[in-house]
Short mmCIF file of C-alpha atoms in Angstrom, two decimals:
data_model
loop_
_atom_site.label_atom_id
_atom_site.label_comp_id
_atom_site.label_asym_id
_atom_site.label_seq_id
_atom_site.Cartn_x
_atom_site.Cartn_y
_atom_site.Cartn_z
CA UNK A 475 80.08 68.89 96.13
CA UNK A 476 81.45 67.53 99.52
CA UNK A 477 79.45 68.12 102.65
CA UNK A 478 79.69 71.64 104.08
CA UNK A 479 80.72 73.15 106.89
CA UNK A 480 78.91 75.98 108.94
CA UNK A 481 82.30 78.13 107.87
CA UNK A 482 81.52 77.04 104.48
CA UNK A 483 78.05 78.08 104.52
CA UNK A 484 78.72 81.57 106.34
CA UNK A 485 81.04 82.06 103.64
CA UNK A 486 78.24 81.07 100.92
CA UNK A 487 75.55 83.53 102.78
CA UNK A 488 77.75 86.38 102.85
CA UNK A 489 79.02 86.35 99.75
CA UNK A 490 75.34 85.81 98.19
CA UNK A 491 74.46 88.95 100.62
CA UNK A 492 77.52 91.23 99.00
CA UNK A 493 75.61 90.17 95.55
CA UNK A 494 72.11 90.70 96.61
CA UNK A 495 73.06 94.29 97.85
CA UNK A 496 74.47 94.79 93.60
CA UNK A 497 78.25 93.76 93.91
CA UNK A 498 80.39 91.10 92.25
CA UNK A 499 82.00 88.71 94.66
CA UNK A 500 84.97 87.22 93.36
CA UNK A 501 87.19 84.43 95.52
CA UNK A 502 90.75 85.29 96.37
CA UNK A 503 93.65 83.09 97.23
CA UNK A 504 93.63 82.64 101.12
CA UNK A 505 96.20 84.97 102.66
CA UNK A 506 96.38 87.28 99.37
CA UNK A 507 95.31 89.67 96.97
CA UNK A 508 95.25 87.51 94.16
CA UNK A 509 92.32 85.87 92.38
CA UNK A 510 91.54 82.53 92.93
CA UNK A 511 89.36 82.39 89.20
CA UNK A 512 90.23 83.44 86.10
CA UNK A 513 87.36 86.63 86.86
CA UNK A 514 87.89 89.13 83.68
CA UNK A 515 84.18 87.61 82.87
CA UNK A 516 83.17 88.97 86.30
CA UNK A 517 84.03 92.77 85.11
CA UNK A 518 80.76 92.96 83.62
CA UNK A 519 78.51 89.87 84.77
CA UNK A 520 77.60 88.95 87.99
CA UNK A 521 78.11 85.61 89.51
CA UNK A 522 74.84 82.82 89.82
CA UNK A 523 74.35 81.38 92.95
CA UNK A 524 75.76 78.01 92.16
CA UNK A 525 79.18 79.57 91.08
CA UNK A 526 79.39 81.52 94.11
CA UNK A 527 78.42 78.40 96.34
CA UNK A 528 80.98 76.51 94.21
CA UNK A 529 83.74 79.22 94.67
CA UNK A 530 82.81 79.85 98.32
CA UNK A 531 82.75 76.11 99.62
CA UNK A 532 86.11 75.50 100.32
CA UNK A 533 87.40 76.60 103.28
CA UNK A 534 90.82 78.59 102.07
CA UNK A 535 89.15 81.52 100.13
CA UNK A 536 89.16 85.02 100.78
CA UNK A 537 86.71 87.26 99.03
CA UNK A 538 86.71 90.80 96.75
CA UNK A 539 84.23 92.71 95.42
CA UNK A 540 84.83 93.86 91.55
CA UNK A 541 84.86 97.46 90.82
CA UNK A 542 83.81 99.18 87.92
CA UNK A 543 80.54 99.31 86.64
CA UNK A 544 79.22 101.70 89.05
CA UNK A 545 81.32 101.48 92.22
CA UNK A 546 84.72 103.14 93.29
CA UNK A 547 87.14 102.03 95.75
CA UNK A 548 89.25 104.55 97.08
CA UNK A 549 92.22 102.71 99.07
CA UNK A 550 93.63 105.09 102.06
CA UNK A 551 96.91 103.27 103.52
CA UNK A 552 98.39 106.40 105.55
CA UNK A 553 95.84 106.68 108.51
CA UNK A 554 96.90 110.59 108.31
CA UNK A 555 95.47 111.12 105.29
CA UNK A 556 92.00 109.67 105.50
CA UNK A 557 90.56 113.14 106.86
CA UNK A 558 91.63 114.15 103.90
CA UNK A 559 90.69 112.22 101.33
CA UNK A 560 87.03 111.74 102.96
CA UNK A 561 87.03 116.17 102.82
CA UNK A 562 88.21 116.25 99.65
CA UNK A 563 86.32 112.74 97.70
CA UNK A 564 83.07 112.85 100.18
CA UNK A 565 81.91 110.99 103.23
CA UNK A 566 80.57 107.67 102.47
CA UNK A 567 78.21 104.91 104.77
CA UNK A 568 80.52 101.84 103.46
CA UNK A 569 84.14 101.60 104.61
CA UNK A 570 86.29 98.82 105.53
CA UNK A 571 89.30 98.89 107.89
CA UNK A 572 92.46 96.65 106.21
CA UNK A 573 94.81 94.53 108.22
CA UNK A 574 97.48 97.07 107.72
CA UNK A 575 95.33 99.37 109.42
CA UNK A 576 94.18 101.56 106.14
CA UNK A 577 90.80 102.05 104.98
CA UNK A 578 89.03 101.55 101.63
CA UNK A 579 86.72 103.99 100.79
CA UNK A 580 83.60 102.57 98.75
CA UNK A 581 81.79 105.19 96.36
CA UNK A 582 79.17 105.26 93.31
CA UNK A 583 80.92 106.36 90.01
CA UNK A 584 79.92 109.56 88.70
CA UNK A 585 77.82 109.31 84.92
CA UNK A 586 80.10 110.31 82.34
CA UNK A 587 83.43 110.68 84.03
CA UNK A 588 85.94 108.28 82.79
CA UNK A 589 88.02 106.18 85.66
CA UNK A 590 90.90 104.57 85.70
CA UNK A 591 93.13 102.75 88.54
CA UNK A 592 95.77 104.39 90.01
CA UNK A 593 98.36 103.31 92.73
CA UNK A 594 100.26 105.92 94.74
CA UNK A 595 98.21 108.69 93.62
CA UNK A 596 100.31 111.82 93.94
CA UNK A 597 102.94 109.80 95.42
CA UNK A 598 100.60 109.61 98.53
CA UNK A 599 99.91 106.19 99.93
CA UNK A 600 96.22 106.51 98.21
CA UNK A 601 95.16 104.26 95.49
CA UNK A 602 92.16 104.18 93.30
CA UNK A 603 90.24 100.80 92.57
CA UNK A 604 87.69 101.23 89.25
CA UNK A 605 87.35 99.33 86.23
CA UNK A 606 89.45 95.95 85.89
CA UNK A 607 89.82 96.38 89.72
CA UNK A 608 88.84 94.94 92.82
CA UNK A 609 89.24 95.55 96.72
CA UNK A 610 89.37 92.77 99.01
CA UNK A 611 86.81 93.13 101.84
CA UNK A 612 85.23 90.81 105.38
CA UNK A 613 85.89 87.99 105.67
CA UNK A 614 89.23 87.94 104.36
CA UNK A 615 92.29 88.01 106.01
CA UNK A 616 96.11 87.57 106.19
CA UNK A 617 99.26 87.65 108.27
CA UNK A 618 98.81 90.66 109.66
CA UNK A 619 94.88 90.18 110.55
CA UNK A 620 91.77 90.68 108.85
CA UNK A 621 89.49 92.96 106.77
CA UNK A 622 86.51 94.25 109.23
CA UNK A 623 83.57 96.51 107.97
CA UNK A 624 84.09 100.08 109.92
CA UNK A 625 80.84 100.95 107.90
CA UNK A 626 78.35 99.03 106.12
CA UNK A 627 77.83 97.23 103.25
CA UNK A 628 75.08 99.23 102.16
CA UNK A 629 73.50 98.74 98.56
CA UNK A 630 76.03 99.47 95.81
CA UNK A 631 72.81 101.88 94.46
CA UNK A 632 73.37 104.06 97.99
CA UNK A 633 76.79 104.76 97.39
CA UNK A 634 77.79 108.30 97.26
CA UNK A 635 79.15 109.89 93.92
CA UNK A 636 83.13 110.30 94.85
CA UNK A 637 84.86 113.65 93.86
CA UNK A 638 87.37 112.20 91.89
CA UNK A 639 88.84 116.21 90.63
CA UNK A 640 91.26 115.85 93.67
CA UNK A 641 92.94 112.12 92.92
CA UNK A 642 93.64 113.48 89.39
CA UNK A 643 95.65 116.99 90.59
CA UNK A 644 98.98 116.40 89.34
CA UNK A 645 102.14 117.51 91.05
CA UNK A 646 103.42 120.42 89.28
CA UNK A 647 107.16 119.93 87.50
CA UNK A 648 109.90 121.90 86.99
CA UNK A 649 110.80 123.00 83.67
CA UNK A 650 114.60 122.34 83.14
CA UNK A 651 116.27 124.79 81.06
CA UNK A 652 118.63 122.94 78.28
CA UNK A 653 121.58 124.72 79.79
CA UNK A 654 120.75 122.53 82.89
CA UNK A 655 121.01 119.41 81.06
CA UNK A 656 124.74 119.90 79.95
CA UNK A 657 125.79 119.86 83.81
CA UNK A 658 128.34 122.15 85.32
CA UNK A 659 130.79 123.73 82.26
CA UNK A 660 133.66 124.47 85.21
CA UNK A 661 133.07 120.37 86.00
CA UNK A 662 134.98 119.29 82.87
#
């Protein structure tokens, strides 16, 4: 390994701190949300100190925390929805501000509940990150700014369980009568 700069050592130490808190950090390509490694293995395994030191010894890496295995992130991109999401999903001591002005809310998974990932839940600027996903976190940044802890981080074991039912609500759909599908008969 090359001689490490102070920045590299700080990144490695922060990644190791995330791991000590019960999270699984992975490297992200700088300025993006794309994993810098094949990361499927880390959905069920915790990276070693050696692996993390190797990954984060490069200056051009961002960082993300793998979700699932007890951790859920609700990504709220519309600041106008934040109070509603917090009221319905629950308060959490771990919140991250994103460069776009959004907020990542960290929660625990409820036992016995199957979680999935979702984008634009019910047409709103809310995403759910769980099994098979990750959430970019501090020190990461892009052309719009940096990710910053608004509260936390805290140990994964101290995260409150998310109240997920509201995120699973679906918008009622209007049934269309067969006559409506044929169109306007007078237009023919």
